mmCIF file of C-alpha atoms and ligand atoms in Angstrom:
data_model
loop_
_atom_site.group_PDB
_atom_site.id
_atom_site.type_symbol
_atom_site.label_atom_id
_atom_site.label_comp_id
_atom_site.label_asym_id
_atom_site.label_seq_id
_atom_site.Cartn_x
_atom_site.Cartn_y
_atom_site.Cartn_z
ATOM 1 C CA MET A 1 -91.707 22.117 90.967
ATOM 2 C CA PRO A 2 -89.009 23.240 88.536
ATOM 3 C CA LYS A 3 -87.711 20.746 86.064
ATOM 4 C CA VAL A 4 -84.916 20.420 83.565
ATOM 5 C CA ASN A 5 -84.176 18.079 80.688
ATOM 6 C CA CYS A 6 -80.903 16.262 80.824
ATOM 7 C CA PRO A 7 -79.055 17.569 77.720
ATOM 8 C CA CYS A 8 -77.655 14.114 77.111
ATOM 9 C CA CYS A 9 -80.484 11.599 77.514
ATOM 10 C CA LYS A 10 -83.384 14.110 77.601
ATOM 11 C CA LYS A 11 -84.687 12.644 80.826
ATOM 12 C CA ILE A 12 -86.870 15.059 82.738
ATOM 13 C CA LEU A 13 -85.444 15.851 86.132
ATOM 14 C CA PHE A 14 -87.504 17.446 88.869
ATOM 15 C CA TYR A 15 -85.830 19.393 91.594
ATOM 16 C CA ARG A 16 -86.624 21.822 94.345
ATOM 17 C CA GLU A 17 -83.251 23.475 94.338
ATOM 18 C CA ILE A 18 -80.352 23.293 91.901
ATOM 19 C CA LYS A 19 -78.243 21.689 94.577
ATOM 20 C CA ASP A 20 -80.651 18.729 94.563
ATOM 21 C CA LEU A 21 -79.047 17.784 91.247
ATOM 22 C CA PRO A 22 -75.356 17.234 91.870
ATOM 23 C CA TYR A 23 -74.737 16.913 88.139
ATOM 24 C CA PHE A 24 -77.042 19.717 87.017
ATOM 25 C CA PRO A 25 -78.154 20.030 84.298
ATOM 26 C CA PHE A 26 -77.296 16.372 83.745
ATOM 27 C CA CYS A 27 -79.100 13.474 85.397
ATOM 28 C CA SER A 28 -75.911 11.649 86.263
ATOM 29 C CA ASN A 29 -72.158 11.799 86.131
ATOM 30 C CA ARG A 30 -72.285 9.420 83.167
ATOM 31 C CA CYS A 31 -74.391 11.794 81.077
ATOM 32 C CA LYS A 32 -72.158 14.667 82.049
ATOM 33 C CA LEU A 33 -69.089 12.823 80.828
ATOM 34 C CA ILE A 34 -70.779 11.665 77.615
ATOM 35 C CA ASP A 35 -71.840 15.192 76.752
ATOM 36 C CA PHE A 36 -68.441 16.595 77.550
ATOM 37 C CA GLY A 37 -66.865 13.943 75.327
ATOM 38 C CA LYS A 38 -69.157 14.869 72.445
ATOM 39 C CA TRP A 39 -68.246 18.501 72.798
ATOM 40 C CA MET A 40 -64.573 17.625 72.680
ATOM 41 C CA ASP A 41 -65.069 15.487 69.571
ATOM 42 C CA GLU A 42 -66.910 18.255 67.761
ATOM 43 C CA LYS A 43 -64.216 20.756 68.448
ATOM 44 C CA TYR A 44 -61.595 18.333 67.241
ATOM 45 C CA CYS A 45 -63.523 17.663 64.019
ATOM 46 C CA ILE A 46 -64.021 21.344 63.245
ATOM 47 C CA ALA A 47 -60.337 22.057 63.762
ATOM 48 C CA GLU A 48 -59.349 19.258 61.426
ATOM 49 C CA ASP A 49 -61.899 20.177 58.740
ATOM 50 C CA GLU A 50 -60.224 23.509 58.149
ATOM 51 C CA SER A 51 -57.650 22.126 55.734
ATOM 52 C CA SER A 52 -60.107 20.195 53.571
ATOM 53 C CA ASP A 53 -59.741 21.381 49.997
ATOM 54 C CA GLY A 54 -61.701 18.744 48.133
ATOM 55 C CA ALA A 55 -58.865 16.313 48.588
ATOM 56 C CA LYS A 56 -59.745 13.305 50.627
ATOM 57 C CA SER A 57 -57.106 11.247 52.239
ATOM 58 C CA ILE A 58 -56.673 7.872 50.599
ATOM 59 C CA VAL A 59 -56.841 4.900 52.863
ATOM 60 C CA GLU A 60 -54.885 1.978 51.572
ATOM 61 C CA LYS A 61 -55.973 -1.489 52.430
ATOM 62 C CA GLY A 62 -53.296 -3.522 54.055
ATOM 63 C CA GLU A 63 -54.818 -6.806 53.072
ATOM 64 C CA GLY A 64 -52.805 -9.723 51.771
ATOM 65 C CA ILE A 65 -52.942 -10.458 48.068
ATOM 66 C CA ASN A 66 -54.316 -13.789 46.972
ATOM 67 C CA GLY A 67 -52.681 -15.431 44.067
HETATM 68 ZN ZN1 ZN B 1 -79.054 11.939 81.380
#
């Protein structure tokens, strides 16, 4: 019986035909969406990292001052 590991949760899925797994190669729609989301995030990060020149953006704290 052929099997495949879900790329998201690594669960082993057994199948007789590809069509037995509606979300192939994922075990479920949830895993499919999670993996797709990760892929999107990565692409976004890479695109944004292009302009990094040793200068990090400074995050100012908007906290109230005691005194
Ligand atoms: Zn999964």
